[in-house]
Coordinates of C-alpha atoms (C1' of nucleotides) in Angstrom, one line a residue:
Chain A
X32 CA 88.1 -160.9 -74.6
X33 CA 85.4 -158.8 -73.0
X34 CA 87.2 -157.7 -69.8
X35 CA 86.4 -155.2 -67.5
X36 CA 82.3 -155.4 -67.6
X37 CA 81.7 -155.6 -63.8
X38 CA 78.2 -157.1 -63.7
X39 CA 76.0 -154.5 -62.7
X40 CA 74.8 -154.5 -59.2
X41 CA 70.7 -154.7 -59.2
X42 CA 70.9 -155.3 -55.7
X43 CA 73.7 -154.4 -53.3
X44 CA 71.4 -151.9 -50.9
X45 CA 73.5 -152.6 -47.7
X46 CA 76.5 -151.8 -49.5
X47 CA 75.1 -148.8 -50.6
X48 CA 73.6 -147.7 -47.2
X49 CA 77.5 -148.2 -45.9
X50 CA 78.5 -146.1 -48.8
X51 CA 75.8 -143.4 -47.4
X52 CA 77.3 -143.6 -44.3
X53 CA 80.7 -143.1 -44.4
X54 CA 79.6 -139.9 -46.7
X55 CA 77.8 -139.1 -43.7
X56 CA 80.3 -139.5 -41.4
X57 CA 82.6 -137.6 -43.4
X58 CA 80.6 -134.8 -43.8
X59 CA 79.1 -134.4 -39.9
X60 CA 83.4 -134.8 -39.6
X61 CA 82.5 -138.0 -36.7
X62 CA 84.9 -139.4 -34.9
X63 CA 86.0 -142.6 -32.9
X64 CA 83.2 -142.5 -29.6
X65 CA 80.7 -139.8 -31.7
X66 CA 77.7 -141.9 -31.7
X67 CA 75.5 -141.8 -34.8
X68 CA 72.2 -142.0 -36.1
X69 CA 69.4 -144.3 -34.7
X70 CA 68.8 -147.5 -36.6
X71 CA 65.4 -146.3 -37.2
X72 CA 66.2 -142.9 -38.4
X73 CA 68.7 -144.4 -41.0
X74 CA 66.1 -146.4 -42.5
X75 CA 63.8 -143.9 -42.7
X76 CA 66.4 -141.7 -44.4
X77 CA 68.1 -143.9 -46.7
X78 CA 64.3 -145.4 -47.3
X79 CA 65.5 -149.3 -46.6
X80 CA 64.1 -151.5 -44.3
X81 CA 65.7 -151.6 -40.7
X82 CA 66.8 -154.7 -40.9
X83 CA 69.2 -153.9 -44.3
X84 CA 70.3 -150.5 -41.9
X85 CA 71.4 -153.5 -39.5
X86 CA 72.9 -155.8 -41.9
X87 CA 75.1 -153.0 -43.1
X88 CA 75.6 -151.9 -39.6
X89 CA 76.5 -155.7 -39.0
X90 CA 79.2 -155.8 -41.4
X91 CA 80.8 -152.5 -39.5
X92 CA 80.8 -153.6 -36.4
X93 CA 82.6 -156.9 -38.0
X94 CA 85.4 -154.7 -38.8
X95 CA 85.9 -153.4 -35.6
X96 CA 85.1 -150.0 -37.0
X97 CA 81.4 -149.4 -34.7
X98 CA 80.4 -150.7 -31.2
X99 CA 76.6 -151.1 -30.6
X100 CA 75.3 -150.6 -27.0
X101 CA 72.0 -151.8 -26.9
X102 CA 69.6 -148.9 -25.5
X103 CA 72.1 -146.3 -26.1
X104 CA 72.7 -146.3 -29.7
X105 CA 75.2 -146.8 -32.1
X106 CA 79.1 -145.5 -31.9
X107 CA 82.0 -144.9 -33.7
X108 CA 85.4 -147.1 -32.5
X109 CA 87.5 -146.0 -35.4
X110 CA 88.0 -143.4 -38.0
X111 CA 86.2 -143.9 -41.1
X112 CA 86.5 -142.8 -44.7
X113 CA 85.2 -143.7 -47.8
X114 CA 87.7 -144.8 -49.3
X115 CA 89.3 -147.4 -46.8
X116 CA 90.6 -150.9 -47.6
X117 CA 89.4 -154.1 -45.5
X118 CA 91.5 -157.1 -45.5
X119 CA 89.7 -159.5 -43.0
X120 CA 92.6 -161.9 -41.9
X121 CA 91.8 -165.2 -39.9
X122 CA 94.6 -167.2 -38.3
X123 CA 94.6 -170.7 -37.4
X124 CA 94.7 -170.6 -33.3
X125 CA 97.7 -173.0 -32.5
X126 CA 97.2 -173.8 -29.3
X127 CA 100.2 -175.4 -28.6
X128 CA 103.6 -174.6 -27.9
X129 CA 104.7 -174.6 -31.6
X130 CA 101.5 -172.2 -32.6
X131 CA 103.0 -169.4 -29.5
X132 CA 106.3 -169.9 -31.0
X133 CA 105.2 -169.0 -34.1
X134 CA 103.5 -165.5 -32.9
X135 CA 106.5 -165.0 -31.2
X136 CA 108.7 -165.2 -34.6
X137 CA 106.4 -162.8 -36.3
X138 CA 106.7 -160.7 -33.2
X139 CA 110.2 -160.5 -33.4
X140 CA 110.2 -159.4 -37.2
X141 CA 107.7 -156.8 -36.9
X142 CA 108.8 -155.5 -33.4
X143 CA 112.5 -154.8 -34.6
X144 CA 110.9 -153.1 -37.5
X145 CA 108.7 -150.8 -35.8
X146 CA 111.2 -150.1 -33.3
X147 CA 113.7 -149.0 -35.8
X148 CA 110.8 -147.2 -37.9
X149 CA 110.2 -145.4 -34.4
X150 CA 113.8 -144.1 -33.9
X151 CA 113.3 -142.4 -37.4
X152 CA 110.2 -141.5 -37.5
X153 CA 108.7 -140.5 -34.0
X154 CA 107.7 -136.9 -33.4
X155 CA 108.1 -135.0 -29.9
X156 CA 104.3 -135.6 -28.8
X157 CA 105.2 -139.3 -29.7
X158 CA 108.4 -139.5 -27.8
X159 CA 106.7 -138.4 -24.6
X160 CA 103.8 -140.7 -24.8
X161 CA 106.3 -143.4 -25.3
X162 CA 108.2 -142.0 -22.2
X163 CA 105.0 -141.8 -20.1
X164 CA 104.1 -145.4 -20.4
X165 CA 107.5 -146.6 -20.1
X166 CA 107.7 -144.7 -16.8
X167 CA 104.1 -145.9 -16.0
X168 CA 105.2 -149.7 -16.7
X169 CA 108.2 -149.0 -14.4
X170 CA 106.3 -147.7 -11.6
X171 CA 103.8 -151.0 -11.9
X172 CA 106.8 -153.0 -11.8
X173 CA 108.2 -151.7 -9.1
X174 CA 105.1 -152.0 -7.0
X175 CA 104.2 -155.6 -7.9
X176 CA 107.6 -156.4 -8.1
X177 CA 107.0 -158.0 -11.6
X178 CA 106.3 -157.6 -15.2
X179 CA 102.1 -156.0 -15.5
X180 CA 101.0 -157.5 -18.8
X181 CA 98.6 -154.4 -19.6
X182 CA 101.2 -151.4 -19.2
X183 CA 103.8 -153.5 -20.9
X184 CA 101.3 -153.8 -24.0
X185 CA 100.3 -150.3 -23.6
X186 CA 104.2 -149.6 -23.9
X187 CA 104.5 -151.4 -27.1
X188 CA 101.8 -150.2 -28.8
X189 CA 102.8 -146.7 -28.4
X190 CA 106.1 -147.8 -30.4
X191 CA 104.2 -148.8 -33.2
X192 CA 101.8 -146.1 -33.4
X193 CA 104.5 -144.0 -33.6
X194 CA 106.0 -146.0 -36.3
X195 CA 103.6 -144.2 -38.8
X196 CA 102.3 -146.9 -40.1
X197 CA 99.3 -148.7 -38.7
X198 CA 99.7 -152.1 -39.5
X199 CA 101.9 -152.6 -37.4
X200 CA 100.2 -152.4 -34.2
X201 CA 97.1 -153.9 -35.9
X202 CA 99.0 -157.3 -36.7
X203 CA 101.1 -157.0 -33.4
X204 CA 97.8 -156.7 -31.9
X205 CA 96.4 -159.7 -33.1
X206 CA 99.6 -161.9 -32.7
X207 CA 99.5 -160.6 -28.5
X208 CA 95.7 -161.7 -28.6
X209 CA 96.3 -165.2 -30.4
X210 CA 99.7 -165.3 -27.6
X211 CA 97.4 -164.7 -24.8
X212 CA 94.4 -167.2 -25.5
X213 CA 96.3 -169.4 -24.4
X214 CA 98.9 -168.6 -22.4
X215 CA 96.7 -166.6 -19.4
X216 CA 98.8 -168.1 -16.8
X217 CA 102.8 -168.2 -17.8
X218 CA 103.1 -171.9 -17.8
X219 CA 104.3 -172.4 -14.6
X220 CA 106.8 -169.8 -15.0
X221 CA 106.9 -167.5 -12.2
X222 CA 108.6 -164.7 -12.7
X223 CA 107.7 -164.5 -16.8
X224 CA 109.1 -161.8 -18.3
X225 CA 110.7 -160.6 -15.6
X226 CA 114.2 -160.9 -18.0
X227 CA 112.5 -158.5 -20.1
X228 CA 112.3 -155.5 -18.3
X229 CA 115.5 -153.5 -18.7
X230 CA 115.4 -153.6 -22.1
X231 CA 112.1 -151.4 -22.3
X232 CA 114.4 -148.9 -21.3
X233 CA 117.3 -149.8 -23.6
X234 CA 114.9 -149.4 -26.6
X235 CA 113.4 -146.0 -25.3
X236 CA 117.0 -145.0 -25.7
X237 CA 118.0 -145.9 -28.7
X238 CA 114.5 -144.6 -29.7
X239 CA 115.4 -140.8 -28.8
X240 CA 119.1 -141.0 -30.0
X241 CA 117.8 -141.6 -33.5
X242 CA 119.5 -144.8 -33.5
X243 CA 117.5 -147.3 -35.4
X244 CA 119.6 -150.3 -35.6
X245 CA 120.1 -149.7 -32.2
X246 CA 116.8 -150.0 -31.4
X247 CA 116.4 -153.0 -33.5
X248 CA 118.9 -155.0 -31.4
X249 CA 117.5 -153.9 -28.4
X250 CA 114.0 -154.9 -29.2
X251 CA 115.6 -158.4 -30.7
X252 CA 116.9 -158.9 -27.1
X253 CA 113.5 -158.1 -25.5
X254 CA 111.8 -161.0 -27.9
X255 CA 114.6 -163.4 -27.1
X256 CA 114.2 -162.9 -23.5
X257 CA 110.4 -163.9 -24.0
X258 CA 111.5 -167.0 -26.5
X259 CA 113.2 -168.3 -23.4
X260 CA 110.7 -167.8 -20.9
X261 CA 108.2 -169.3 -23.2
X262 CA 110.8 -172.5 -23.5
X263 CA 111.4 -172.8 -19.9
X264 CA 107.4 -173.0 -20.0
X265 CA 107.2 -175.7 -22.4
X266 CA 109.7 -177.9 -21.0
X267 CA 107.4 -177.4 -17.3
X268 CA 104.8 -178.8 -19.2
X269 CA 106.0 -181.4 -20.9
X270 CA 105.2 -183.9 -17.9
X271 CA 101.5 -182.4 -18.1
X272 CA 100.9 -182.2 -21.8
X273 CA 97.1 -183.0 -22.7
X274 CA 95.3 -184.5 -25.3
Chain B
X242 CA 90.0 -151.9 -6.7
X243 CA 87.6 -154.2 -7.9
X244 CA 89.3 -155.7 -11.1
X245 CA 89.0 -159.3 -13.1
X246 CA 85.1 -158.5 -13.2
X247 CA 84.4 -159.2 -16.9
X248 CA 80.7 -157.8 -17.4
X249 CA 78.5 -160.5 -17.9
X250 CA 77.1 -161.9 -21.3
X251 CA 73.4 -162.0 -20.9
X252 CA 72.7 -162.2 -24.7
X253 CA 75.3 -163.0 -27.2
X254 CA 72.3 -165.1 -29.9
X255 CA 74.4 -164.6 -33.2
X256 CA 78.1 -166.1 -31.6
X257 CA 75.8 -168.8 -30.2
X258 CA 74.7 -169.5 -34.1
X259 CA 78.4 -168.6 -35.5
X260 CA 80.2 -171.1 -33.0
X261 CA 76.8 -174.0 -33.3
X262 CA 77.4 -173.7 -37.0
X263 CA 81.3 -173.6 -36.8
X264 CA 80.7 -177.1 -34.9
X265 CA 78.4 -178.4 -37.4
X266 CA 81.3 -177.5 -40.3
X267 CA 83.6 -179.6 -37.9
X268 CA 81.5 -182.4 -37.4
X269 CA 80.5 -182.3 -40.9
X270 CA 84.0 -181.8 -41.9
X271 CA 82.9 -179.6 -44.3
X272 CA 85.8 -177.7 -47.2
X273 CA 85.9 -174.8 -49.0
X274 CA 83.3 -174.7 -52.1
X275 CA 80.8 -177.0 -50.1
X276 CA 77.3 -175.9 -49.3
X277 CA 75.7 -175.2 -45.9
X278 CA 72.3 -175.7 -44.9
X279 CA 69.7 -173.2 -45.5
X280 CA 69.4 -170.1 -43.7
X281 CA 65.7 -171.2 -43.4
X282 CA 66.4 -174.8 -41.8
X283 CA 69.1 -173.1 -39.7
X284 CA 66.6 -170.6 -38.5
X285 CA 64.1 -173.7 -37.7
X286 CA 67.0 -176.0 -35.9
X287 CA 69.1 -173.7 -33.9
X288 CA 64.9 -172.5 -32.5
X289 CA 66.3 -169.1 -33.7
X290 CA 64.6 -166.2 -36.1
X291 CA 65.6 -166.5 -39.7
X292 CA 67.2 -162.8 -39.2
X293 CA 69.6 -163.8 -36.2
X294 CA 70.6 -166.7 -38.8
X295 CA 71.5 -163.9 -41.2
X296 CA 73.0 -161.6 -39.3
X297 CA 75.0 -164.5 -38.2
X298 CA 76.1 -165.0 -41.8
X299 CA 77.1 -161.7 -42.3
X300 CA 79.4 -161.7 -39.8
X301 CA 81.1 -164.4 -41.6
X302 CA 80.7 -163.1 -45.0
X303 CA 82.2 -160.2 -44.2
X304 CA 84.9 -162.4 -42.9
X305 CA 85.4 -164.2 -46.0
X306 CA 84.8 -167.2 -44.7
X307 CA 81.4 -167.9 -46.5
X308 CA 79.7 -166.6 -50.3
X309 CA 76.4 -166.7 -50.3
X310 CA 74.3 -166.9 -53.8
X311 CA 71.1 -166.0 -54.1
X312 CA 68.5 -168.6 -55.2
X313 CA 71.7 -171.2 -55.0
X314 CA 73.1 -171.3 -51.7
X315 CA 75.6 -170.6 -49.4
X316 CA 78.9 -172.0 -49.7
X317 CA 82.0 -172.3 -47.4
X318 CA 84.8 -170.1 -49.1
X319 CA 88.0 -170.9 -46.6
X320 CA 88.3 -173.3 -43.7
X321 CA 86.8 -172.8 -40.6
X322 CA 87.4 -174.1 -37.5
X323 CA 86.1 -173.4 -33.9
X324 CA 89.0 -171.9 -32.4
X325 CA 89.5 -169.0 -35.4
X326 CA 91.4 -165.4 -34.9
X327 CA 89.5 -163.0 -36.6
X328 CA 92.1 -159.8 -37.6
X329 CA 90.3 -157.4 -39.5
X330 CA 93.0 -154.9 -41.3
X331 CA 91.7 -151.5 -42.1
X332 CA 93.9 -149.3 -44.0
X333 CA 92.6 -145.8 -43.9
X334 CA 93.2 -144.1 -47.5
X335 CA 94.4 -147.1 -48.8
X336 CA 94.1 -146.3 -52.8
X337 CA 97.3 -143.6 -52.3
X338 CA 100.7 -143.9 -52.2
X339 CA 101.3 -143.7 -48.5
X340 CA 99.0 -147.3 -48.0
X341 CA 100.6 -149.0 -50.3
X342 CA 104.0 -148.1 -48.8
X343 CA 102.6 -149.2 -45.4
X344 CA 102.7 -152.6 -46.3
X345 CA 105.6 -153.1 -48.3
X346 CA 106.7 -151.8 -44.8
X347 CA 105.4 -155.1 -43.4
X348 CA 106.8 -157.1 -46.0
X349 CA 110.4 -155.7 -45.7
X350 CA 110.0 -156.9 -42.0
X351 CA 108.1 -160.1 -42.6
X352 CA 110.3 -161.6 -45.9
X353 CA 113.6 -160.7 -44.8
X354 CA 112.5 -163.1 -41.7
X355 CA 111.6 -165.5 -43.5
X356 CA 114.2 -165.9 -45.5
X357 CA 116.5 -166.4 -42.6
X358 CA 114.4 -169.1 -41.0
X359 CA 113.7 -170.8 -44.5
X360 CA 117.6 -170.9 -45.0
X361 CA 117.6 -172.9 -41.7
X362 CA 114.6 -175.0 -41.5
X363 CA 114.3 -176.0 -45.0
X364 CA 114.5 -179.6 -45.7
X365 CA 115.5 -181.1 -49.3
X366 CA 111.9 -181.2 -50.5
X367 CA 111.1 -177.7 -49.9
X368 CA 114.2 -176.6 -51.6
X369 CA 113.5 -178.5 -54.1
X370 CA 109.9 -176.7 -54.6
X371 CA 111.2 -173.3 -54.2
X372 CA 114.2 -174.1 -57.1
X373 CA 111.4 -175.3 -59.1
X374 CA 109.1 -172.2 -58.7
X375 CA 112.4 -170.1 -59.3
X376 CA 113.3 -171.9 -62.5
X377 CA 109.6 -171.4 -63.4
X378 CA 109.5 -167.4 -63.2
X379 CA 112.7 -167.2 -64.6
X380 CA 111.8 -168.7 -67.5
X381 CA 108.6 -166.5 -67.4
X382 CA 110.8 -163.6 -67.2
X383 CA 112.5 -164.5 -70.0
X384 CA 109.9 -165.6 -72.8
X385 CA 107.9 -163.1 -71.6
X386 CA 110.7 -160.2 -71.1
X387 CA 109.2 -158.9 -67.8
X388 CA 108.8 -159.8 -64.4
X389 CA 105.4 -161.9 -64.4
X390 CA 103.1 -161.2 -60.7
X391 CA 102.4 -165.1 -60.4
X392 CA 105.0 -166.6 -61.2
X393 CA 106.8 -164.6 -59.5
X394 CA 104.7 -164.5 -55.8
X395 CA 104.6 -168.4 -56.5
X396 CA 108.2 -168.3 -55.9
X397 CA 107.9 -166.2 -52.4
X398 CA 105.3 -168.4 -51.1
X399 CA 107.3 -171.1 -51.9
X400 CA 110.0 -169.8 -49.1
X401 CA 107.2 -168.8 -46.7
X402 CA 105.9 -172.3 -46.7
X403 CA 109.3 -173.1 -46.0
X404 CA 110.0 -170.8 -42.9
X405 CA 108.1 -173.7 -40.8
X406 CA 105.8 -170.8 -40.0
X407 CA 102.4 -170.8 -41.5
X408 CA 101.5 -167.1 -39.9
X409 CA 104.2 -165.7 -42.4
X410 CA 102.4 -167.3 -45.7
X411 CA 98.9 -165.9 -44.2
X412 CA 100.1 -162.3 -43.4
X413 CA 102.5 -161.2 -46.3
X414 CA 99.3 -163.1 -48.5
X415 CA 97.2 -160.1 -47.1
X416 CA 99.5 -157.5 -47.5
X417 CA 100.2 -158.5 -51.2
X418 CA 96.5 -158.8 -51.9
X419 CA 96.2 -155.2 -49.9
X420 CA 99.0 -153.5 -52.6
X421 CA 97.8 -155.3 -55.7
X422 CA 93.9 -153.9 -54.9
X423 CA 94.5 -150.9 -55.9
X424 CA 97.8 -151.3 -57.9
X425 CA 96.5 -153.3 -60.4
X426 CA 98.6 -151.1 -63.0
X427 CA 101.8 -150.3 -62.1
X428 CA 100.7 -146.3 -62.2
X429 CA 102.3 -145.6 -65.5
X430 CA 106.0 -147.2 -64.6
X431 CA 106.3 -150.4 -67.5
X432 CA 109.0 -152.4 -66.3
X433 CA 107.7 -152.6 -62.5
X434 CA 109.2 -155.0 -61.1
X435 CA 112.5 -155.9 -63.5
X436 CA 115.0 -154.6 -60.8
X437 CA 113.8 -157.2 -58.4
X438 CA 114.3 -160.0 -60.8
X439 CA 117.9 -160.8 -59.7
X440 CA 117.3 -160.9 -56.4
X441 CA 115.2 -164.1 -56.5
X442 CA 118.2 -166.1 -57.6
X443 CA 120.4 -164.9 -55.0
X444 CA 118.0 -165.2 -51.7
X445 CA 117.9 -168.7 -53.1
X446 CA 121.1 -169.3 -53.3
X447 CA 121.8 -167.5 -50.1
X448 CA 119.3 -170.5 -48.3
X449 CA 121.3 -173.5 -50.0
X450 CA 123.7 -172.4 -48.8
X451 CA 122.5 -172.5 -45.2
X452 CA 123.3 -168.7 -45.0
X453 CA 120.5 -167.1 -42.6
X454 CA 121.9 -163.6 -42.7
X455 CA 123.0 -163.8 -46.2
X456 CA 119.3 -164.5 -47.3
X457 CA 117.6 -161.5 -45.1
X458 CA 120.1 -159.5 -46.9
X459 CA 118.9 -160.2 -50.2
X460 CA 115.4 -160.1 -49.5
X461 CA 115.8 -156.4 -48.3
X462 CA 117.6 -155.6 -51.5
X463 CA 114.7 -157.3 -53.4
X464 CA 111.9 -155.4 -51.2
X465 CA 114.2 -152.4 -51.9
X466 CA 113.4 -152.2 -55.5
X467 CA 110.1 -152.6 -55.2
X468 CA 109.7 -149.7 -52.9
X469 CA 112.3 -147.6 -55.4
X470 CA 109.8 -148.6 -58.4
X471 CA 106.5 -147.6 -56.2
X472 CA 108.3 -144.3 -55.4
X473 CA 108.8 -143.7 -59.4
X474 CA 105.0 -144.9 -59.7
X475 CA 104.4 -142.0 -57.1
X476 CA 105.9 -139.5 -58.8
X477 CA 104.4 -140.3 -62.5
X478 CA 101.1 -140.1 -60.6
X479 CA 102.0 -136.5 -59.2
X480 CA 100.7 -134.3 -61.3
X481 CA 97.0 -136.5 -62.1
X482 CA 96.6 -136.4 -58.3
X483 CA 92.8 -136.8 -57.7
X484 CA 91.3 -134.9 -54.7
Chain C
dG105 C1' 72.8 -136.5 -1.7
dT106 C1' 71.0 -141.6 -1.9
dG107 C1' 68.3 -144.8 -3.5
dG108 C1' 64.3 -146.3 -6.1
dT109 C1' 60.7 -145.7 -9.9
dT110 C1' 59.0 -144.4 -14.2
dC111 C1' 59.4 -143.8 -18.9
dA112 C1' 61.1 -142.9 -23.4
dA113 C1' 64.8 -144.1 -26.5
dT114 C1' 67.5 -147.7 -28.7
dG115 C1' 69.5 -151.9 -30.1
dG116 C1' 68.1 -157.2 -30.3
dT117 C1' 64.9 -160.6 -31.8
dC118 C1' 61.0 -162.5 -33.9
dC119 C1' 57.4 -163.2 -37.5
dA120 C1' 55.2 -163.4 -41.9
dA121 C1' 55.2 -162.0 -46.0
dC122 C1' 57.0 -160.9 -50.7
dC123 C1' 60.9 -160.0 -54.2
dA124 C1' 64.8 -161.7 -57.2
dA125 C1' 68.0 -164.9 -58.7
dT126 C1' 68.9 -169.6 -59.4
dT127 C1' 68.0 -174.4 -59.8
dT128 C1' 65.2 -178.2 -60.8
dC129 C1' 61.4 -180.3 -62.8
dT130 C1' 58.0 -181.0 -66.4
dG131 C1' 56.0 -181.6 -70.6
dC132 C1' 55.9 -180.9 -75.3
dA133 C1' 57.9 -181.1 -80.0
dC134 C1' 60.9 -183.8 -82.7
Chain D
dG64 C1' 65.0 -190.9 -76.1
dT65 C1' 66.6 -185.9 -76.9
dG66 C1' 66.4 -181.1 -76.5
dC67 C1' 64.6 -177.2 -75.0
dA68 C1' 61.3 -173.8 -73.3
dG69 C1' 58.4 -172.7 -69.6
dA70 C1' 56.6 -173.7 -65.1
dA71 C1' 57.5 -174.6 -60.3
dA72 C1' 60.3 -175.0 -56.4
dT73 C1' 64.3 -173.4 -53.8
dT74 C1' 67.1 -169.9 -51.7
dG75 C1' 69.1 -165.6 -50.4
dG76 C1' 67.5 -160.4 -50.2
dT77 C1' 64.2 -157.1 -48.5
dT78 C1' 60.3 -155.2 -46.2
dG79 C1' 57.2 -153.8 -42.4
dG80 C1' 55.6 -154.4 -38.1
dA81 C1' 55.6 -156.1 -33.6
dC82 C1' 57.6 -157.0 -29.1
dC83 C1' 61.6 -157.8 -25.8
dA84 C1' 65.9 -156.2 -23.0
dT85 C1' 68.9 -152.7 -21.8
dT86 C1' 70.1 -148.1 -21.1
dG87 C1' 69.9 -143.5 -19.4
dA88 C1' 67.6 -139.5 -18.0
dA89 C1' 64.0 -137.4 -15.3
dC90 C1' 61.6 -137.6 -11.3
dC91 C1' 60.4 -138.5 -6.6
dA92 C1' 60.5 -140.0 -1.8
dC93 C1' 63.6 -140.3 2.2

DNA sequence: GTGGTTCAATGGTCCAACCAATTTCTGCAC
DNA sequence: GTGCAGAAATTGGTTGGACCATTGAACCAC
């Protein structure tokens, strides 16, 4: 068998103007909010039309790795190398109670992960971001008098950042988006996630005393708590249910 | 403060086109592999330019939702439906060591969940699918005299399928496709993958027998070897380091 | 300073070609 | 009729140029 012949590429010009690019970017050393060159001057450059500049640009900004600002110009949102691997992942939306519960589930696997990761992992810088939002979230919860959806993510994400591995906030992410499509309003739950709030806390300790299974538990608590305020929400509904 | 003020969306022409043509697919009920109008006739029905149209599609061929060919077509690739989540996962310096450990990281978390939820929601006819996919790369294994990749991720997806949760099957799909990128060769180690062969049997027995805990067990010890044989890989690959 | 106005820069859209790969049709030889 | 080579049509890829919409900075009147 004649394997490994890759068919040669006669045309694959926006793939090489990406290539360009990140060389580019790499060289100036850009980073995330640096803004970079006009449209216009890239295809003058790279000699392609604008429009293949904007096709490549396209694809970028598909990947959440550039943010266009029309009459300001072109930035960077993330770091970028040359050698960097894109998996594009779609997910189903279920809108319904089953598809939250199912976010939820991977939540729960992933959180405990990263939470134990944390405990191991998490450097002194990292510790006391973690600390500042969890005191931040505390503040907002004491002032509202109930759980702030925003410095409760912010909370979280600083966990898995400091997990050292970046998947984990990027699925997390995506699972809290698909969660919150939907949900907006809790379901007729007042006081959701209300149960959840101590064990923010719990987890920060365990966090600091190097405890990972500790931390695991703790964050497996937190989840539960949100499995039953999602439950309490379905069975609200279940007089209303559409469709 | 002024908050909840969402700035408004005074042009947005290519998600107009991407969710006009995700309707058409719906209405169509077009599949994967099926063709899609002409980016010209697009153009000339949606009253939009022929370079929206494509700019459009790029979006979604960078998804990997859609293929196009030159002078043939452009062809649906995956199922696409209205109400999609779009996740792309970026792994910066994906091709070394450190990537691919990141998501066997998420596959430690994700399949030892999965196993536990298989081993309580499977019914008789799933069982019976994953014993067959077991017996399969077994038999691989043993005409064969190594651990054979399909066979043997056959067998995985088997239990994801059973967990009851599609969002497993779809995530640990993209982490495996993520590792196997750039693995490809198992960087110099030859019997990648025998320690893990064991393993199989017992998660599977461990879910028979209705043993939630039992299985996560086993499927840490399998994920365990794998990581042991990607450390070997790592340090084979030491001294050739590129860069 | 505050609030407008002007103006250049920049991304967004459109058009009309042409190129390159593919598919389909056509006509000829047999 | 069959088979096949070449022409023609189809379709995505690229180009260049034009204009629109938004932004931001400079400027000006008050």
């Amino acid at each position: 068998m004649t394997d490994s012949l890759p068919p040669i590429q006669t045309t694959a010009r926006d793939d090489a103007v990406l290539k360009a690019l990140a060389g580019f970017v790499r060289q100036e050393a850009l980073g995330p909010g640096q803004k970079l060159p006009t449209e216009r001057i890239l295809a003058e450059r790279l000699k392609v039309s604008r429009n293949t500049v904007r096709e490549a640009l396209t694809r970028w900004e598909g990947l959440g790795l550039v943010e266009r600002r029309q009459g300001s110009g072109t930035y960077l949102k993330a770091a970028v190398s040359p050698d960097m691997l894109h998996m594009p992942l779609t997910l189903a939306g279920g809108n319904d109670f089953a598809g939250l519960m199912c976010t939820l589930e991977i939540r729960r696997a992933l959180e405990a992960e990263a939470a134990a990761l944390c405990a191991v992992r998490a450097g002194k810088a990292e510790l006391a971001e973690i600390e500042h939002k969890l005191n931040v979230m505390e503040e907002a919860f004491r002032t509202r008098d109930g759980m702030s959806s925003d410095e409760d993510w912010e909370f979280h994400q600083a966990i898995f950042r400091a997990s050292g591995n970046p998947l984990f906030e990027q699925i997390i992410a995506a699972m809290y988006e698909l969660f919150h499509r939907f949900w907006e309003h809790p379901l007729g739950v007042r006081d959701f996630g209300h149960a959840s709030f101590p064990y923010h806390r719990t987890i920060f300790d365990r966090i600091v005393a190097r405890d990972p299974e500790g931390a695991r538990a703790e964050a497996l608590k937190l989840i539960a708590t949100v499995e039953d305020d999602l439950k309490r929400g379905a069975a609200n509904l279940k007089l209303s249910d559409r469709k």
